[in-house]
CSV table of C-alpha atoms and ligand atoms in Angstrom, one decimal:
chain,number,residue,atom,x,y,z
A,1,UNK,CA,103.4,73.0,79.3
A,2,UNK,CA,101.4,75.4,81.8
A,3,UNK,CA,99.3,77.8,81.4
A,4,UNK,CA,99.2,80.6,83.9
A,5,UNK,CA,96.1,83.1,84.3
A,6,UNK,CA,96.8,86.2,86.0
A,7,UNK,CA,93.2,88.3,86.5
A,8,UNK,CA,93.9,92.0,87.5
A,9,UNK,CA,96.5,94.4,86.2
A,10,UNK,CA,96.9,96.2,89.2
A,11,UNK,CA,100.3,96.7,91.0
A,12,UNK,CA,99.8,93.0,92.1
A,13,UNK,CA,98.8,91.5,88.8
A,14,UNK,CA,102.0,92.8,86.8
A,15,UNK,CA,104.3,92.1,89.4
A,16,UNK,CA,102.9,88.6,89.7
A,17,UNK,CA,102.9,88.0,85.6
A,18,UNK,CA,106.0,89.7,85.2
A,19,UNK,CA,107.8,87.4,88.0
A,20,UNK,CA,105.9,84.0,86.8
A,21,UNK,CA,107.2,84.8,83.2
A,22,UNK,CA,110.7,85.1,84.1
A,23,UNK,CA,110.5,82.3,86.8
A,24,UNK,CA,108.8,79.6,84.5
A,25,UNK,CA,110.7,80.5,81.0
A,26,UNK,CA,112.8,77.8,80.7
A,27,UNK,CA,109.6,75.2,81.7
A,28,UNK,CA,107.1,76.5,78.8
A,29,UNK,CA,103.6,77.6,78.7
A,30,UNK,CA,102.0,80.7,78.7
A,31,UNK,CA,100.9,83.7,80.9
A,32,UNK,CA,98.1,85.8,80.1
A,33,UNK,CA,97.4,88.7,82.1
A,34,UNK,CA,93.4,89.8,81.8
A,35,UNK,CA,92.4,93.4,82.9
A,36,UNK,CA,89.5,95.7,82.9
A,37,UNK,CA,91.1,98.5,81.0
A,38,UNK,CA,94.6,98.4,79.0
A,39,UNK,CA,95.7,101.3,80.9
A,40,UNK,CA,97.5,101.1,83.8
A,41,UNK,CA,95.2,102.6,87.1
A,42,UNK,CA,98.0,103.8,89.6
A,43,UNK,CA,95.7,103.5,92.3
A,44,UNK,CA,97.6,104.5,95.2
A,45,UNK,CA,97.5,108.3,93.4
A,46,UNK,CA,93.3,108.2,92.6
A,47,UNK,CA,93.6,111.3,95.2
A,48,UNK,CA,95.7,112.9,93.1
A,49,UNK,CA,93.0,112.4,90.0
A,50,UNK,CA,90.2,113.1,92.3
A,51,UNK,CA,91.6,116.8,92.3
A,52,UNK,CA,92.4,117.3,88.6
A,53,UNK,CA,95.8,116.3,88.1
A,54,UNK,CA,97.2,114.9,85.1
A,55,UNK,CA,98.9,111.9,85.7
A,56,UNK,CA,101.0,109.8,83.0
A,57,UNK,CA,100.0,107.4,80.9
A,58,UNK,CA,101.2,103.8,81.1
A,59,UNK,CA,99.7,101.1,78.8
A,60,UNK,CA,99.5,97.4,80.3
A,61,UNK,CA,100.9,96.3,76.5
A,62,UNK,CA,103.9,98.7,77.4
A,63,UNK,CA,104.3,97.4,81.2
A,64,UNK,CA,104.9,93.9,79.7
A,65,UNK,CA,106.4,94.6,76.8
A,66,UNK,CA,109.2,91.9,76.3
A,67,UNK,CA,108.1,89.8,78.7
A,68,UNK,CA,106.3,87.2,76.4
A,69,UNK,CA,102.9,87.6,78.2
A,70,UNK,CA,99.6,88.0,76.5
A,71,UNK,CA,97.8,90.7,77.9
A,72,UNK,CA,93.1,90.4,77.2
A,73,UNK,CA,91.8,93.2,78.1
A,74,UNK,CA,88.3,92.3,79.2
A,75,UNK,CA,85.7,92.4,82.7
A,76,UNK,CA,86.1,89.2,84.3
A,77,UNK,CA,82.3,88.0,84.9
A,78,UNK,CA,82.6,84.6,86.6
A,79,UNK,CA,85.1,81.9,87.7
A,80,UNK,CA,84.3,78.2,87.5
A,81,UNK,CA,87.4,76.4,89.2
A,82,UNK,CA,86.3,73.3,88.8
A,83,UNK,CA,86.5,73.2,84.7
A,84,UNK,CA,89.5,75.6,85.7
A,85,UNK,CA,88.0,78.8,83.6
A,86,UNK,CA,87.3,82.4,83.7
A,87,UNK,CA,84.4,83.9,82.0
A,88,UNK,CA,84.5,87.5,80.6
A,89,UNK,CA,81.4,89.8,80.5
A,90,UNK,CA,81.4,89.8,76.9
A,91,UNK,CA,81.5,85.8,77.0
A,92,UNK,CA,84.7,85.0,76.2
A,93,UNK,CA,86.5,82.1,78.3
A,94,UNK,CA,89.9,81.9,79.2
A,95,UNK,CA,91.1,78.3,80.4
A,96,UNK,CA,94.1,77.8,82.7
A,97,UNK,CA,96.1,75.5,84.7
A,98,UNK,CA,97.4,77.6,87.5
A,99,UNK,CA,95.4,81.0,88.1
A,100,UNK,CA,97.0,84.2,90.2
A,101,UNK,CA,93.8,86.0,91.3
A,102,UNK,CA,94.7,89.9,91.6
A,103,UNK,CA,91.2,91.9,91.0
A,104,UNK,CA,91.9,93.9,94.2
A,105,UNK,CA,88.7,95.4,95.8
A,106,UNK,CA,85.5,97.4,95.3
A,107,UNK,CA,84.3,99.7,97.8
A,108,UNK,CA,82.2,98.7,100.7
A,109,UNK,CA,78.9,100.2,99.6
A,110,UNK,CA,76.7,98.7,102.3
A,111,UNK,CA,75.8,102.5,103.9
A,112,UNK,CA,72.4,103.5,102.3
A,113,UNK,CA,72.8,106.0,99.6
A,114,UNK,CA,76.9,105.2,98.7
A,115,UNK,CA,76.2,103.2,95.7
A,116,UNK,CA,73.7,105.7,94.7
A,117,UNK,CA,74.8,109.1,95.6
A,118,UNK,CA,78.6,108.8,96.9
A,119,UNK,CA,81.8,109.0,94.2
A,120,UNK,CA,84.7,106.0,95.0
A,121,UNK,CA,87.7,104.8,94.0
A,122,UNK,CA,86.9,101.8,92.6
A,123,UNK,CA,88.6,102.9,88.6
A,124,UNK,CA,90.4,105.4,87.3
A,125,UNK,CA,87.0,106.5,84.9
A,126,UNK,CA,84.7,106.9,88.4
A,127,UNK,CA,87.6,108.9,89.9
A,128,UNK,CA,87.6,111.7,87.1
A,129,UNK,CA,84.0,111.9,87.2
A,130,UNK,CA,84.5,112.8,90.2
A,131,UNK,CA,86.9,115.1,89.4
A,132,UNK,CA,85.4,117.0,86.8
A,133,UNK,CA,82.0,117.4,89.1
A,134,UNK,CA,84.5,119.2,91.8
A,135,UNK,CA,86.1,121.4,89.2
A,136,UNK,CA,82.6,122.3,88.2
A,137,UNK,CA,81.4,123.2,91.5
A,138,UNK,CA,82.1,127.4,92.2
A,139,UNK,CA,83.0,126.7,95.5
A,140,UNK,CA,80.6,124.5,97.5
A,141,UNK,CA,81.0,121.6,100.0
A,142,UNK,CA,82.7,117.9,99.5
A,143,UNK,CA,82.1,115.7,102.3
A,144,UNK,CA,85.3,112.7,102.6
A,145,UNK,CA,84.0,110.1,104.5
A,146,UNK,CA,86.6,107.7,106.0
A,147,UNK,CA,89.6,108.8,108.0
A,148,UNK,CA,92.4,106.3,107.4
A,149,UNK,CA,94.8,107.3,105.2
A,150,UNK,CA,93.0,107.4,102.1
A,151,UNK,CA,90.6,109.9,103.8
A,152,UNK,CA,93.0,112.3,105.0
A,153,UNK,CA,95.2,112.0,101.7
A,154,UNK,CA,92.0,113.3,100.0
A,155,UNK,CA,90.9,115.9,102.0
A,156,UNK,CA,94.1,117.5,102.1
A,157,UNK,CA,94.2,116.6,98.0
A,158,UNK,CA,91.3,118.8,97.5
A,159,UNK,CA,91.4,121.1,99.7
A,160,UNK,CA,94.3,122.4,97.9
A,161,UNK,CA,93.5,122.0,94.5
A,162,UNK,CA,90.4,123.8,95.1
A,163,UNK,CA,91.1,126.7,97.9
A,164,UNK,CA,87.0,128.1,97.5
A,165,UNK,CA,86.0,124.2,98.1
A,166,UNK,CA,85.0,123.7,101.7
A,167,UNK,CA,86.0,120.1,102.7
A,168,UNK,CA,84.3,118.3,105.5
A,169,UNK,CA,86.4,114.9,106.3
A,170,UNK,CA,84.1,112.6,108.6
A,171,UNK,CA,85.1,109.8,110.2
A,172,UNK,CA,84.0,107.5,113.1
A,173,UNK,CA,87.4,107.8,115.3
A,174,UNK,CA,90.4,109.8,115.0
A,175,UNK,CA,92.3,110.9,111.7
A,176,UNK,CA,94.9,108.9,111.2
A,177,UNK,CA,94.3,106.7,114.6
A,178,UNK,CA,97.1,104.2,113.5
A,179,UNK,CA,99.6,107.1,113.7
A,180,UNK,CA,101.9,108.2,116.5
A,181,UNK,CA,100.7,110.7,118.6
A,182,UNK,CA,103.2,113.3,117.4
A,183,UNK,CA,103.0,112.2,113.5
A,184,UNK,CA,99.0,112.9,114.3
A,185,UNK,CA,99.3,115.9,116.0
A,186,UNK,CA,101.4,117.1,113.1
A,187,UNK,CA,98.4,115.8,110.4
A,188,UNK,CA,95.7,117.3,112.7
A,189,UNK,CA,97.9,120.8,112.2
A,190,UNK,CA,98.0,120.0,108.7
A,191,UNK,CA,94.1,119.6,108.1
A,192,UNK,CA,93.4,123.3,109.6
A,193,UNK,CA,96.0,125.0,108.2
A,194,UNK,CA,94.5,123.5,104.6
A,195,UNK,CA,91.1,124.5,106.3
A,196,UNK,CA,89.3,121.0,106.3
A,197,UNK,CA,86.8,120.6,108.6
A,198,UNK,CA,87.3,117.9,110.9
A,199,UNK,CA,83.9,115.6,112.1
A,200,UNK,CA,85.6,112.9,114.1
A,201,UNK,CA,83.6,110.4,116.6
A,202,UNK,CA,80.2,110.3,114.3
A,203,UNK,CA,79.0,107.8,111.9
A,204,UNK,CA,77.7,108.3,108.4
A,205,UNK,CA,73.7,106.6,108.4
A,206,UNK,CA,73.1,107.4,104.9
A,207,UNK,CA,74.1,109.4,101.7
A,208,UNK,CA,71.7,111.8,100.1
A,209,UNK,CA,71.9,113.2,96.9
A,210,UNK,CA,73.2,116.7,98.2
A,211,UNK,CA,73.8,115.9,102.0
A,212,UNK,CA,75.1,112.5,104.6
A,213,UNK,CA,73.4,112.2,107.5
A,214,UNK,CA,74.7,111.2,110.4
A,215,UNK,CA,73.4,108.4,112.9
A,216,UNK,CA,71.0,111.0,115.1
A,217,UNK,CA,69.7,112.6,111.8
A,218,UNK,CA,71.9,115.8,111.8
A,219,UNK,CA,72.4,116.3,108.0
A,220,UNK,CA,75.4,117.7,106.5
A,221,UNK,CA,75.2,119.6,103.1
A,222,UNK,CA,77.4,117.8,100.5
A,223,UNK,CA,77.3,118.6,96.9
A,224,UNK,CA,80.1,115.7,96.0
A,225,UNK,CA,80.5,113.3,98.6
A,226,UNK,CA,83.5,110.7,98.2
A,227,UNK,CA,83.2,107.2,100.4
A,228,UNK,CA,86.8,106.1,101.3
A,229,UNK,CA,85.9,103.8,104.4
A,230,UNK,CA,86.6,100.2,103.9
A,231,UNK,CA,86.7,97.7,100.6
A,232,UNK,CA,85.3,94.2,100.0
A,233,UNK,CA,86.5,91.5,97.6
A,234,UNK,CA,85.0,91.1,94.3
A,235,UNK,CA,82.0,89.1,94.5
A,236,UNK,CA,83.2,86.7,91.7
A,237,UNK,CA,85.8,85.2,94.2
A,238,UNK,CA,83.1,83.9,96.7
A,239,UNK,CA,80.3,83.5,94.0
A,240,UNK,CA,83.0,80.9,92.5
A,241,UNK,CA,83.0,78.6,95.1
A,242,UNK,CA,86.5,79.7,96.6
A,243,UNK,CA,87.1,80.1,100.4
A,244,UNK,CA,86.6,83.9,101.2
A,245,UNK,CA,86.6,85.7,104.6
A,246,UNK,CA,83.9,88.5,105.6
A,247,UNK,CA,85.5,90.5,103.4
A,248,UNK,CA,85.1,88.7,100.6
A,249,UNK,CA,88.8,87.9,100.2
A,250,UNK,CA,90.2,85.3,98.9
A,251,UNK,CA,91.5,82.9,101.9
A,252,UNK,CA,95.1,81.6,101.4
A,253,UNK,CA,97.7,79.5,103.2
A,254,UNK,CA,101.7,80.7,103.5
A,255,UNK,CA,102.4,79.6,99.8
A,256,UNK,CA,99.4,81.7,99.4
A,257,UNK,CA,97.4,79.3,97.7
A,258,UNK,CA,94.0,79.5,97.8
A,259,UNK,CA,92.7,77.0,101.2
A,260,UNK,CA,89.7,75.6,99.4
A,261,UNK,CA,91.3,75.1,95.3
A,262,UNK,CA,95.2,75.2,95.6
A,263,UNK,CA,95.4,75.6,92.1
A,264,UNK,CA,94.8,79.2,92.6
A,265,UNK,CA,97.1,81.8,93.8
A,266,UNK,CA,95.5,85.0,95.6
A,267,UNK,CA,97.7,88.0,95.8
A,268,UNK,CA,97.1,92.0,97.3
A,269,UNK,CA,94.2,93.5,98.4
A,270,UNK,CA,91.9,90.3,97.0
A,271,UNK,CA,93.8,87.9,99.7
A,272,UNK,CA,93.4,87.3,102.7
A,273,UNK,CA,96.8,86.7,104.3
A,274,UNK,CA,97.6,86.0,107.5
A,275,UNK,CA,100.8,86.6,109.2
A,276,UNK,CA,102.0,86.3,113.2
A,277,UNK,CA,100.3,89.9,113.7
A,278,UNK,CA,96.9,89.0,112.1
A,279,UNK,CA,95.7,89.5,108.2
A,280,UNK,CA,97.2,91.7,106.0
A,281,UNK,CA,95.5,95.1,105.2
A,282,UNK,CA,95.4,96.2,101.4
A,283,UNK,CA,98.4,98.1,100.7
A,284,UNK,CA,101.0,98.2,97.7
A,285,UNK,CA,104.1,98.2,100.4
A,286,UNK,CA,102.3,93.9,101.3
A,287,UNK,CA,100.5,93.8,97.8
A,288,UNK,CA,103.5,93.9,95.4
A,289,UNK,CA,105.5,91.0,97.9
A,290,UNK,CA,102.2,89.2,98.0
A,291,UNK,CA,102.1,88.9,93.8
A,292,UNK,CA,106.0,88.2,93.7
A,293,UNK,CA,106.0,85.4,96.7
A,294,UNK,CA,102.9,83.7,94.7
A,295,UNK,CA,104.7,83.9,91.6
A,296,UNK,CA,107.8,82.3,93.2
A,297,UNK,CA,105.8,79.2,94.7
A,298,UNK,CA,103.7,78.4,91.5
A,299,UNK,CA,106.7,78.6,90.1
A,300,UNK,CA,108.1,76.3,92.5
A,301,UNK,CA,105.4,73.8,92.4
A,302,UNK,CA,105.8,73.5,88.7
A,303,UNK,CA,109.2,72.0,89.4
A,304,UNK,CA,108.3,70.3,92.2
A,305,UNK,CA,109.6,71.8,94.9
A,306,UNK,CA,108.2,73.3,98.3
A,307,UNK,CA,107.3,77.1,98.4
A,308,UNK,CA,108.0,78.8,101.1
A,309,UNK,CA,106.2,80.4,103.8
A,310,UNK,CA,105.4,83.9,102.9
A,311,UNK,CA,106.8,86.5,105.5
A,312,UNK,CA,106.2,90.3,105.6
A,313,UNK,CA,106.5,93.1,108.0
A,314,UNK,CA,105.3,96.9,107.2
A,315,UNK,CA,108.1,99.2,107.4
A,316,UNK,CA,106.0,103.2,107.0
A,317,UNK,CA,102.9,104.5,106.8
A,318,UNK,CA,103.1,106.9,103.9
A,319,UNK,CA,101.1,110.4,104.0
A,320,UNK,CA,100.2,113.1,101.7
A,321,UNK,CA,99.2,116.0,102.9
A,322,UNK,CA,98.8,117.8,99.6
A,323,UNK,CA,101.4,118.5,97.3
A,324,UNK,CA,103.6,120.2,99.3
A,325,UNK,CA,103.6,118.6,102.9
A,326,UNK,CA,103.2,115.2,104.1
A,327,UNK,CA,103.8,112.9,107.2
A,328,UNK,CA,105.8,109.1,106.9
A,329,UNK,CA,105.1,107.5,109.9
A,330,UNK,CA,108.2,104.6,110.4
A,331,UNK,CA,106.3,101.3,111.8
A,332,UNK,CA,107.0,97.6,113.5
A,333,UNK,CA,106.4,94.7,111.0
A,334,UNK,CA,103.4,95.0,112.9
A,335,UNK,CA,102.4,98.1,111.3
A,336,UNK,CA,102.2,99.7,114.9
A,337,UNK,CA,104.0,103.0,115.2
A,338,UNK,CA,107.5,103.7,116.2
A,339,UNK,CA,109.0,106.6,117.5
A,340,UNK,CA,110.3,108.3,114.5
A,341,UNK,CA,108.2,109.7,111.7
A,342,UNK,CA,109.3,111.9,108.6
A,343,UNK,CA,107.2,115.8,108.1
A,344,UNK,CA,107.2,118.2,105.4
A,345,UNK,CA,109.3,118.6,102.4
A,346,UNK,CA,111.3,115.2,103.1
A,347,UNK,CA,107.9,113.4,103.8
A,348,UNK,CA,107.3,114.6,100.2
A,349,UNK,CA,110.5,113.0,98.7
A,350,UNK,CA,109.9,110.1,100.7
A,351,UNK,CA,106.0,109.7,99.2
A,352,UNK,CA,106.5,109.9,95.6
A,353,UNK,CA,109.9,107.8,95.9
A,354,UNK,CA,107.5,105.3,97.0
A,355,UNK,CA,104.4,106.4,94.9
A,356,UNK,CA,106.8,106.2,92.1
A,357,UNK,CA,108.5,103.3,92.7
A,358,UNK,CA,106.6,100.2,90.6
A,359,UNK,CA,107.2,101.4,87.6
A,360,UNK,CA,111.0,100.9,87.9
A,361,UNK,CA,110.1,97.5,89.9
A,362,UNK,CA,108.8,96.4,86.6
A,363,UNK,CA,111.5,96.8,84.9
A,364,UNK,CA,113.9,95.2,87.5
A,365,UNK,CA,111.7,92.1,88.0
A,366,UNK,CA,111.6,91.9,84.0
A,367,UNK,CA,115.7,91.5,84.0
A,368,UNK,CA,114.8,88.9,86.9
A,369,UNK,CA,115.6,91.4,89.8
A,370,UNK,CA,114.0,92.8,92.7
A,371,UNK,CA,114.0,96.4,94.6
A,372,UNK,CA,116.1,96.6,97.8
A,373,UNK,CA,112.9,97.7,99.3
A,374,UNK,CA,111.4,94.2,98.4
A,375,UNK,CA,113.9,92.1,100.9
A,376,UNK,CA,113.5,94.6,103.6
A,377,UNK,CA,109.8,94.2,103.7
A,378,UNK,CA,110.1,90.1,103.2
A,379,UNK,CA,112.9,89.4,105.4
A,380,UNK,CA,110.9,87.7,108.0
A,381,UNK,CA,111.2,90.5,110.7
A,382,UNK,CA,107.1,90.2,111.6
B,401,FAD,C1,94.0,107.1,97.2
B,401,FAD,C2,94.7,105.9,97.6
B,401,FAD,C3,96.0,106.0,98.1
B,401,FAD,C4,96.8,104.9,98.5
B,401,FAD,N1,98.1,105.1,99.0
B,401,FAD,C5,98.8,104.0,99.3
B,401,FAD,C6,100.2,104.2,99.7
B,401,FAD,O1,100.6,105.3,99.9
B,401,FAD,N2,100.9,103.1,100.0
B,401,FAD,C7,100.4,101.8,99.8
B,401,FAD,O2,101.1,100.8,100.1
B,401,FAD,N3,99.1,101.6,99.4
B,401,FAD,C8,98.3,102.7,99.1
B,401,FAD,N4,97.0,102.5,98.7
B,401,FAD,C9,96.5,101.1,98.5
B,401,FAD,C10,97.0,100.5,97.2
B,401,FAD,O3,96.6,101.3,96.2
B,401,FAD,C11,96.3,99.1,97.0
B,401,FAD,O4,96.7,98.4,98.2
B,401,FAD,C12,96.9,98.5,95.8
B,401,FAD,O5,96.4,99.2,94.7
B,401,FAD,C13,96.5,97.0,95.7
B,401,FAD,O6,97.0,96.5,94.5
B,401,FAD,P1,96.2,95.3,93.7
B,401,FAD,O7,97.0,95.0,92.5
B,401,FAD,O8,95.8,94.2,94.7
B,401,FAD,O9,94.8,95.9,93.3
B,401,FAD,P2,94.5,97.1,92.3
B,401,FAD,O10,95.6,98.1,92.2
B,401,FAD,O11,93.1,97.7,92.7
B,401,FAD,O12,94.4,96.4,90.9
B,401,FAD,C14,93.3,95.6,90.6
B,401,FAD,C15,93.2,95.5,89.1
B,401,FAD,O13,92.1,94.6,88.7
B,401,FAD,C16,91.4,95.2,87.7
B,401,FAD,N5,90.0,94.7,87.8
B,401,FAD,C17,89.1,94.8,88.8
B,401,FAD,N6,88.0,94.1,88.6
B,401,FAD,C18,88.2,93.5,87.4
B,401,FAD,C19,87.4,92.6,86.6
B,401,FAD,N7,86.2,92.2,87.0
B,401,FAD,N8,87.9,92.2,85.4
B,401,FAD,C20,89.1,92.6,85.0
B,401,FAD,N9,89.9,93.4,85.7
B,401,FAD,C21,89.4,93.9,86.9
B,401,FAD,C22,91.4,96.7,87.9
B,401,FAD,O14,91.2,97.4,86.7
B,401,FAD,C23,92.9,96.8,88.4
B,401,FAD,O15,93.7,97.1,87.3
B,401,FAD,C24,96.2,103.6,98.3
B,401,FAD,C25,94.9,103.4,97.8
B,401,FAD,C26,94.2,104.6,97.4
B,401,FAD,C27,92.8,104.4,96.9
């Protein structure tokens, strides 16, 4: 009898407890799936909040409905892997035997003023404060710091919701620099014809109240700033005695174990997972595999057998550009650019097929199947 921890009920999380569940049925024990909230934060469309739309509703007790698993809703406050527990803010512990560590990120707040004064993505609550400040504004200025692809999904988000917001998208090289040169000539079109204002090459010093100023002290008038430009792990993971990198992510090996305490797994954007082209960056397309391939080799280990090596290559770098246009840049397993790239209204089939697509992955993994998607993306091509 085992019983399996999963912390986070993210895209990760589920996919890991839902997997684990089927995979270790016939062994016994239990899984218990902890999350901050008992609804389900579809984090890959917070853009989408952050300019007023509704989006459905999807209850964790509904996701795993059938499944067997317990689901806690609770804050995880601390980790003692020694005494193999979790602590909840509201002092509740939760023992375990394996763990599957899933809490994603939090945003890099280490710019003067962004903890203060700038709006993030770190919930779905922070992002419709955010929200509802914009649709109070009559007209004004937002300032979208960051200009990877959450950046530029943004600015064009609200620059259409809200055609009497100006929107100033800063960022330290070029939108989109990870694109090809014709998918990101095609954004750069996109971004004026939506009107966002484009400050590329500069950095962001501090955030004020109702400006950023740049490094050089020009100041830039802001009434709603969002910060979109980089994520570090939760502080419990390093504050627990597990091995992190800079980041604060969890450090794993190719079952993706944690290095330092192997009796936990790290999955998505809280691990750090290294492949032949370097560590992993946080993204559903690696975070769902991640939470499946850790689910596989606990389950594994439980019957004594070796995992296997994790593999993954990135297949598409997946754009909005609004509601109504978008860009799909087609990559190596590398996640460098290839030649062809998807634009317009079949870039915006293409996104919410794949913004859309866990839901139904539940479901599969539930009846102990997987997407086709899953074995391109794991097939060992990196
Ligand atoms: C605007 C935006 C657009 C994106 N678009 C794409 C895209 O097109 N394609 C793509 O592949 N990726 C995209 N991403 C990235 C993608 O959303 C993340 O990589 C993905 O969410 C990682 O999943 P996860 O399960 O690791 O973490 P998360 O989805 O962040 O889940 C973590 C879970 O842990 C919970 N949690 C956190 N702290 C605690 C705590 N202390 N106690 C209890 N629970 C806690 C949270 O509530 C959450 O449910 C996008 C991200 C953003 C912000």
């Amino acid at each position: 009898m085992t019983d399996i921890l999963v912390l986070g009920g993210g895209y990760t999380g589920i996919a890991a407890a839902i997997r684990v569940a089927v995979r270790t049925r016939r062994i016994g024990g239990t899984v218990t799936l902890v999350n901050a909230s008992a609804r389900f934060t579809e984090r890959l469309r917070l853009h989408q909040t952050a300019a007023g739309e509704k989006l459905a509703d999807h209850s964790l007790k509904d996701l795993l409905a059938g499944t067997g698993i317990r689901f806690v809703q609770g804050r995880v406050a601390g980790l003692d892997v020694g005494r193999r527990e979790a602590r909840l803010d509201d002092g509740r512990v939760l023992g375990y035997d394996k763990l599957i560590y899933a809490l994603g990120t939090v945003t890099d707040a280490s710019v003067p003023g962004v903890a203060e004064h700038a709006h993030v993505y770190d919930d779905y609550a922070g992002t419709k404060q955010f929200a509802e400040r914009l649709a109070a504004l009559d007209g004004g200025t937002a300032v979208v710091a960051g200009g990877g692809l959450t950046g530029i999904e943004s600015a064009t988000e609200l620059a259409e919701a809200h055609p009497d917001l100006h929107v100033v998208l800063v960022t330290r090289g070029r939108p989109g620099a990870m694109m090809g040169e014709k998918a990101r000539a095609y954004l750069d079109a996109a971004l004026e014809r939506l009107g966002v204002e484009v400050r590329a090459g500069v950095d962001v010093a501090k955030v004020l109240p109702d400006a950023v100023e740049l490094a050089g002290g020009e100041l830039i008038h802001s009434d709603a700033t969002l910060w979109t430009t980089g994520t570090s792990g939760l502080p419990v993971a390093a504050e627990s005695g597990l091995t992190v990198d800079k980041r604060g992510r969890i450090v794993v090996d190719s079952a993706l174990r944690s290095v330092s305490h192997p009796d936990v797994y790290a999955v998505g954007d809280a691990a750090a997972v290294t492949q032949p082209f370097g560590v992993m960056h946080g993204t559903c397309q690696g975070g769902i595999p991640t939470g499946l391939h850790a689910a596989d080799s606990l389950a594994a280990t439980l019957r004594g057998k070796t995992p296997k090596p994790f593999r993954f290559g990135y297949i598409h770098q997946p754009v909005s550009l609004g509601r109504k246009d978008g860009v799909i840049q087609f990559t190596r397993p590398d996640d460098s650019p290839r030649r062809w790239f998807l634009t317009g209204r079949a870039a915006v089939v293409y996104k919410e097929t794949v913004s859309s697509s866990p839901i139904p992955t539940f479901k599969l993994l539930k009846r102990g199947l997987a997407p086709v998607w899953m074995f391109a993306l794991t097939a060992g091509l990196a």
